[in-house]
Short mmCIF file of C-alpha atoms in Angstrom, two decimals:
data_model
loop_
_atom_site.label_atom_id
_atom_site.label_comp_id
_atom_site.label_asym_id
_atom_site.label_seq_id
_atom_site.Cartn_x
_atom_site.Cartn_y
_atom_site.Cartn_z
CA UNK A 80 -8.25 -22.48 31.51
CA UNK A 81 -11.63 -21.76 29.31
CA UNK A 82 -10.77 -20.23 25.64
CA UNK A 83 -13.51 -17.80 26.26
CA UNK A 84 -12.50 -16.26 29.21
CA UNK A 85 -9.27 -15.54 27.40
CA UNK A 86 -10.99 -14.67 24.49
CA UNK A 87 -12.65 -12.09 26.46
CA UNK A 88 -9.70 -10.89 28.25
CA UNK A 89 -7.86 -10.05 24.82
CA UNK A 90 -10.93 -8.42 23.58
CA UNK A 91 -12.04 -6.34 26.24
CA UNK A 92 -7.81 -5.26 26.56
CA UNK A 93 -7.77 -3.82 23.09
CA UNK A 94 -11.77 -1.76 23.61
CA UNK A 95 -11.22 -0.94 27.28
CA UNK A 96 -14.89 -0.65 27.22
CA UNK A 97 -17.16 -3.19 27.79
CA UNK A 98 -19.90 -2.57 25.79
CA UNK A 99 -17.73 -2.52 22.53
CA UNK A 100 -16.03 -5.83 23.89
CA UNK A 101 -19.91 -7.21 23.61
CA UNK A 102 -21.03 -6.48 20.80
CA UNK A 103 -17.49 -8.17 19.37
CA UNK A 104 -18.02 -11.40 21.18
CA UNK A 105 -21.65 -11.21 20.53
CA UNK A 106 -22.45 -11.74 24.23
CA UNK A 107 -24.38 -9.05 26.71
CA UNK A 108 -21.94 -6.96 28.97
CA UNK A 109 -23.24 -8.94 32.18
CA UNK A 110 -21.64 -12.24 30.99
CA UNK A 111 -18.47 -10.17 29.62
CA UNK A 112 -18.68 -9.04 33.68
CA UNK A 113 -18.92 -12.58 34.14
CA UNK A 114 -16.39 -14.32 32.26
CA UNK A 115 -13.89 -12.16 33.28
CA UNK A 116 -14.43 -12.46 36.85
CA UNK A 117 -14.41 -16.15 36.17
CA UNK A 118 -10.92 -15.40 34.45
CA UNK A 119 -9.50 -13.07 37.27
CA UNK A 120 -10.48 -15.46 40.16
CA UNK A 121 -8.78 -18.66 38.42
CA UNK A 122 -5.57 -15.93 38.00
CA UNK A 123 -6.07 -15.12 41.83
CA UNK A 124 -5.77 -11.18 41.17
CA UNK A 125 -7.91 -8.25 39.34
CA UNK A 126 -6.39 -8.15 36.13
CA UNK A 127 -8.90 -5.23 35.05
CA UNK A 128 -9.67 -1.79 36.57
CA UNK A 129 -13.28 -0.36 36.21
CA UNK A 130 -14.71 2.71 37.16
CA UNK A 131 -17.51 5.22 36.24
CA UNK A 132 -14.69 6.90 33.85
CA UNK A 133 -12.88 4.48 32.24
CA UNK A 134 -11.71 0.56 32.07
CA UNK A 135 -7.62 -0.04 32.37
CA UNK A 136 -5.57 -2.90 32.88
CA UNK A 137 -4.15 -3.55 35.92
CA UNK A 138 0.27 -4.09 36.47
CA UNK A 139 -1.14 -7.65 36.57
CA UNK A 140 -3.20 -7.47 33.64
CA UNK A 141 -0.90 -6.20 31.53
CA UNK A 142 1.57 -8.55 32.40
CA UNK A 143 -0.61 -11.29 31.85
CA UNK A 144 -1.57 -9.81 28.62
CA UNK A 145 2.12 -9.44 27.24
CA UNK A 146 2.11 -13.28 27.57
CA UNK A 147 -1.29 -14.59 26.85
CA UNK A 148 -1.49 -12.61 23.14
CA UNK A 149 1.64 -14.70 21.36
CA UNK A 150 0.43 -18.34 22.73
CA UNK A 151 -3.16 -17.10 21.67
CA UNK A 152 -1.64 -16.09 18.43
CA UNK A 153 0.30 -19.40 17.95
CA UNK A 154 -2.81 -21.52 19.13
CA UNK A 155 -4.92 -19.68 16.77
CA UNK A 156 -2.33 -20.79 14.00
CA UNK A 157 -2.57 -24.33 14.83
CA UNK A 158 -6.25 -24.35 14.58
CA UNK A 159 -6.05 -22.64 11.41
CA UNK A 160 -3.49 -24.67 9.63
CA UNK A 161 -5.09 -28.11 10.94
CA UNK A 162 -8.29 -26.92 9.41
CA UNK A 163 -6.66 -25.89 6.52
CA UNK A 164 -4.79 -29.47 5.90
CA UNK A 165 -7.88 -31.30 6.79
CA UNK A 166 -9.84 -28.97 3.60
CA UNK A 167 -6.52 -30.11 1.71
CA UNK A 168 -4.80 -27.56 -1.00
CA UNK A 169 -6.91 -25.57 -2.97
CA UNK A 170 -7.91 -22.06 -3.72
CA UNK A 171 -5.09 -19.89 -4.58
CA UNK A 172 -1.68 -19.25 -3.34
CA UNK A 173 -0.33 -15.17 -4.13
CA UNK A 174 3.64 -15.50 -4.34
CA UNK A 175 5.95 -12.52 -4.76
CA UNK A 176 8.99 -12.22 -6.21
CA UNK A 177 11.91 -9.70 -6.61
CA UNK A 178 14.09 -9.38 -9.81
CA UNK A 179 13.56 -12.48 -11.89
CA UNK A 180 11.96 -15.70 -11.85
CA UNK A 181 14.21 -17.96 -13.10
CA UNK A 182 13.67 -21.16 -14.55
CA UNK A 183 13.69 -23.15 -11.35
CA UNK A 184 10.90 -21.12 -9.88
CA UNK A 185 9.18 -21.84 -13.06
CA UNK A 186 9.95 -25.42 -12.70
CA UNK A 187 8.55 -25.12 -8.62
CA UNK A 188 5.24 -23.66 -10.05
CA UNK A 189 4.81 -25.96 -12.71
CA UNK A 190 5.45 -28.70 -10.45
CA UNK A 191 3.40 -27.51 -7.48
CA UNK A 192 0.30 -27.26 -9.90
CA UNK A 193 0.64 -30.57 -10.97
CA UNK A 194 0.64 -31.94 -7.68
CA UNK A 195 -2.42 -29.53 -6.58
CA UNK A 196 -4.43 -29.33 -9.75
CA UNK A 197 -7.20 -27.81 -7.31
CA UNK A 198 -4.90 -24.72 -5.98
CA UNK A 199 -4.12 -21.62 -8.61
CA UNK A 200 -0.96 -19.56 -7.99
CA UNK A 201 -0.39 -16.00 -8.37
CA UNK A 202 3.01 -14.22 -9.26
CA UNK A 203 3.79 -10.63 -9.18
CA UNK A 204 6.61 -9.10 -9.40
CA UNK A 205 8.05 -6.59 -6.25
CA UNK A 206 10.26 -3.71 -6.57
CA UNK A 207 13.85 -4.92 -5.20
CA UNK A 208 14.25 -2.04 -3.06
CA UNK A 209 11.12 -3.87 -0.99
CA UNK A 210 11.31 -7.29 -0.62
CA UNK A 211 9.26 -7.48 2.42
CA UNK A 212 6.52 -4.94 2.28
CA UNK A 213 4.06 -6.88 -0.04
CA UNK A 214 4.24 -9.57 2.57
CA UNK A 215 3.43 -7.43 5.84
CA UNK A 216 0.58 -5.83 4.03
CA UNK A 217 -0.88 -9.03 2.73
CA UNK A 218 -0.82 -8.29 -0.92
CA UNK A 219 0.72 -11.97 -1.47
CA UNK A 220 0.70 -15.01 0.91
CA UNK A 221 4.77 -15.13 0.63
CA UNK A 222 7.47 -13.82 -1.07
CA UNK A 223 11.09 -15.34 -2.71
CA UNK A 224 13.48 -12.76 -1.53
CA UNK A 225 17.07 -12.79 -1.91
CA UNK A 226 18.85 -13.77 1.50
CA UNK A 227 20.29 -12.83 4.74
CA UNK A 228 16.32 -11.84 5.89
CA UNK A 229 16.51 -10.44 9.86
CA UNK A 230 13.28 -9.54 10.06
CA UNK A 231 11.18 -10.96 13.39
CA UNK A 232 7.99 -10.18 12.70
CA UNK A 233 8.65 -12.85 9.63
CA UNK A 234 9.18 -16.53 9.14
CA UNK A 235 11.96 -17.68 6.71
CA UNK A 236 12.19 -21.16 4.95
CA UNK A 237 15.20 -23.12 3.98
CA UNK A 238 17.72 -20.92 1.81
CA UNK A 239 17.82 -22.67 -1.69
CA UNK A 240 19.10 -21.74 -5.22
CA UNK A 241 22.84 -21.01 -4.09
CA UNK A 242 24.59 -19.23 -6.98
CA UNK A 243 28.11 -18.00 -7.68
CA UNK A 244 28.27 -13.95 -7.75
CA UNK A 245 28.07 -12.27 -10.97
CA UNK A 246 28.95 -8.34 -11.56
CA UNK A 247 27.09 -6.88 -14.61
CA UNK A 248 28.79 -4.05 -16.20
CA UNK A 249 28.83 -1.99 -19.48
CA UNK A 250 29.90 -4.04 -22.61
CA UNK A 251 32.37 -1.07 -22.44
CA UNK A 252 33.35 -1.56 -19.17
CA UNK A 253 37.38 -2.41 -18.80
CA UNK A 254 36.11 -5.61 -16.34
CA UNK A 255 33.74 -6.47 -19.56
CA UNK A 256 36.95 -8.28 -21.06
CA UNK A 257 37.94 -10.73 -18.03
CA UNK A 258 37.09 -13.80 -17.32
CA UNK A 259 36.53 -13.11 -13.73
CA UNK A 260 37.34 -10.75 -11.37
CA UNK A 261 38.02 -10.39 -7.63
CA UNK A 262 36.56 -9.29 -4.86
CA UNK A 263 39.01 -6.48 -3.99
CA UNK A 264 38.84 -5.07 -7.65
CA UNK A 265 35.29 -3.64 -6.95
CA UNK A 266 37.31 -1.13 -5.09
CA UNK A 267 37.72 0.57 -8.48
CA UNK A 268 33.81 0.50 -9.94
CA UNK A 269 30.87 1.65 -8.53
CA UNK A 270 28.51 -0.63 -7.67
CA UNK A 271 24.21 -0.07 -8.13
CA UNK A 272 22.72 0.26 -4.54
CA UNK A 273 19.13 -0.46 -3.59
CA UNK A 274 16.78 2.32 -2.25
CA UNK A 275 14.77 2.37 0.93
CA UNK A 276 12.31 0.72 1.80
CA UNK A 277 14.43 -2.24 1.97
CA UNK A 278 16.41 -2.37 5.68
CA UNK A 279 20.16 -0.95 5.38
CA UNK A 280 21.67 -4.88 6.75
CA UNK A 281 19.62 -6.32 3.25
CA UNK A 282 20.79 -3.55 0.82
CA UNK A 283 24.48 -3.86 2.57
CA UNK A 284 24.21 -7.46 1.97
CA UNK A 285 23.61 -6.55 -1.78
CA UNK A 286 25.63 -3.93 -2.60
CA UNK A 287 28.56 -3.91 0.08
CA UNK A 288 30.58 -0.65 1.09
CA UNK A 289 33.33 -2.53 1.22
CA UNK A 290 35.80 -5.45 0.01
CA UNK A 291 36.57 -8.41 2.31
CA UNK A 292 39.82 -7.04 2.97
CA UNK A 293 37.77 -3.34 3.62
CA UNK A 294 38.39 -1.46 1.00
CA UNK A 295 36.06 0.84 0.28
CA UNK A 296 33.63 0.27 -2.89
CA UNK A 297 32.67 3.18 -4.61
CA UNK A 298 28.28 3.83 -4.39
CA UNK A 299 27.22 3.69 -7.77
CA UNK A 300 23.28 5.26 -8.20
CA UNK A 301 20.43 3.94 -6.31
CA UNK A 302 17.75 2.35 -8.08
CA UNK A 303 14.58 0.87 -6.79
CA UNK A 304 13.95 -2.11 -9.05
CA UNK A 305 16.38 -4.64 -11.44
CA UNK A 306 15.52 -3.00 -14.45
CA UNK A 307 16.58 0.33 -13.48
CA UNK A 308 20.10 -1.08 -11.93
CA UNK A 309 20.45 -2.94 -15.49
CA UNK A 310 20.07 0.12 -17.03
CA UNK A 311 22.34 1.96 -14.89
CA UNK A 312 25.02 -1.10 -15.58
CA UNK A 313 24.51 -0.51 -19.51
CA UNK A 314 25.14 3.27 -19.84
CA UNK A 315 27.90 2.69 -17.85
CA UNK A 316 27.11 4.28 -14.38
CA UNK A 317 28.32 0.67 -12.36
CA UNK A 318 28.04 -2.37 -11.97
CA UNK A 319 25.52 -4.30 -10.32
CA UNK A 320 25.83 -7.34 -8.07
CA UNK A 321 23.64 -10.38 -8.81
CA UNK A 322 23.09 -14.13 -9.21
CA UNK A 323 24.80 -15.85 -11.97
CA UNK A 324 21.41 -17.27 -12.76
CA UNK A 325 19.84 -13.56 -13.22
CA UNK A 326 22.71 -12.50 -14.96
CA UNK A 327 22.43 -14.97 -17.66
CA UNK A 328 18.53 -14.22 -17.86
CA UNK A 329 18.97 -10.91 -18.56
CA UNK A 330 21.71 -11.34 -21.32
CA UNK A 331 22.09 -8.57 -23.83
CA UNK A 332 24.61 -7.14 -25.99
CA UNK A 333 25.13 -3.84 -24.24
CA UNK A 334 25.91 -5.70 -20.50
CA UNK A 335 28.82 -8.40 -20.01
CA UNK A 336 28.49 -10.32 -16.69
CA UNK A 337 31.85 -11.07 -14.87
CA UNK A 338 32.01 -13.64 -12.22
CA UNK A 339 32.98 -12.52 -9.00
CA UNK A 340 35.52 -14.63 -6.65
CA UNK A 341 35.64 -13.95 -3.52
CA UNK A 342 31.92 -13.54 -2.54
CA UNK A 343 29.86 -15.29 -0.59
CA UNK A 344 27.19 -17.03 -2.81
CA UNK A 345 24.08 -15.16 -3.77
CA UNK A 346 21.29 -17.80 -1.97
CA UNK A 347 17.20 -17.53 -1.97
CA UNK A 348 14.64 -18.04 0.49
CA UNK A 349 10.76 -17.96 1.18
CA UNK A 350 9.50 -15.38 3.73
CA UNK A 351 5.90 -15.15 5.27
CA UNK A 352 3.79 -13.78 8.12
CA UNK A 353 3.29 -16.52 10.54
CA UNK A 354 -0.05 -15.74 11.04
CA UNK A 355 -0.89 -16.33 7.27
CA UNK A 356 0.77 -19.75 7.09
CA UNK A 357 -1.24 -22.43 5.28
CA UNK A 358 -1.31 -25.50 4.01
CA UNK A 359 -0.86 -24.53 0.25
CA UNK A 360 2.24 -22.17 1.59
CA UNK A 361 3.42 -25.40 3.58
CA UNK A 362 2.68 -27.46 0.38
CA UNK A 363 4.75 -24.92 -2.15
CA UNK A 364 7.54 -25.11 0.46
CA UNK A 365 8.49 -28.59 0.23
CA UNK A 366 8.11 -28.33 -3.57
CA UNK A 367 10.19 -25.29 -3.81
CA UNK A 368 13.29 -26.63 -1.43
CA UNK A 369 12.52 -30.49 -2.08
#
């Protein structure tokens, strides 16, 4: 196989004219003509259409195409990151967050910039209602999102920062005076659900509908970002489900945060578009789960 004969093939698939698929290669349209003639007569079939009109893909082409573009994609990657590791990590690495970062994340910045003195890194805050938007549009490199994350156009690192459940209520709140309480008894408080964007098996995950045993939960409001579910907790709409660690960040005298047994743990994890892996993401990554 020769790269630019492929090259060509993807190109002139997504202009169907060959003209345009010139100028992008930066070749004349007679050795476009050529290379994928080359292409089609290693393939042993016409994998293009041309007439007067109009330039298609042929049943074959398109076949062909459906496989070529994701091994193109993933040997693109390779290149990419090999280049990137041999340049070694530097420039700047844009990391999202949703909620709070807590002191370990602190500690995993702190530490990452002391082993790469050369790389800077970026933090901004997302709304919690999107945890994975910022990501597919490229406004940050990666994001820390709270887990499960389904999403297959996305990569996922280990899960890390495992904490105990925690439901944030009202000082007022009748759970405000226990010690803990169980899962079943959110069957008697609202809990603070998450607004769309964020996909309904991620805001389920969050704020259930129901107790283990399936009762149902009462929906408390919807909010889009922490603040607005701690402020929802504190006038005493719900309660709101989070980490233990968050909960004690966000200590104040109008909220009490109850433990909650019979959860499943609240747990972290690092999400990214494969095609915008690099080495400083790689680097961060061990750092942040090492």
């Amino acid at each position: 196989m020769e790269i630019r004969e492929l090259e060509c093939f993807l190109v002139l698939s997504e202009e169907l004219h060959f003209g345009r698929a010139a100028d992008r290669l930066y070749v004349s349209q007679s050795r476009v003509s050529q290379l994928l003639r080359s292409l089609e007569s290693r393939v042993g079939g016409r994998l293009v259409e041309r007439t007067s009109r109009r330039v298609r893909l042929t049943p074959l082409g398109e076949r062909f195409l459906a496989d070529l573009r994701p091994a193109y994609g993933a040997l693109r990657e390779a290149f990419e990151r090999a280049r990137a590791d041999a340049r070694g990590v530097d420039g700047v690495l844009r990391l999202g967050f949703a909620g709070t970062l807590s002191e370990r994340l602190l500690d995993a910045v702190a530490a990452f910039r002391d082993e790469h003195p050369g790389c800077e890194v970026e933090v901004t805050e997302l709304p919690l209602s999107d945890p994975f938007g910022a990501v597919r549009r490229a406004e940050v490199d990666a994001a820390i999102v709270l887990t499960p994350v389904r999403e297959p156009d996305l990569a996922a690192g280990p899960v890390f920062s495992v904490e105990p459940v925690t439901l944030v209520v009202s000082a007022r709140h009748p759970f405000a005076a226990r010690a803990a309480v169980r899962a079943e008894d959110l069957a008697g408080c609202p809990v603070v659900g998450l607004a769309d964007p964020a996909p309904r098996y991620w805001r389920e995950a969050q704020s259930p509908a129901a107790t283990p045993d399936g009762r149902p939960i009462p929906r408390g409001p919807v909010v889009a970002t922490l603040q607005e579910g701690l402020t929802m907790a504190a006038v005493g709409r719900g309660g709101m489900l989070m980490c233990a660690a968050t909960a004690r960040h966000h200590r104040r005298a109008d909220l009490a945060a109850v433990p909650v047994e019979g959860l499943p743990p609240s747990s972290l994890t690092l999400v990214w578009l494969p095609a915008n892996r690099t080495a400083r993401l790689d680097a961060f990554a061990r750092v942040l789960t090492g």
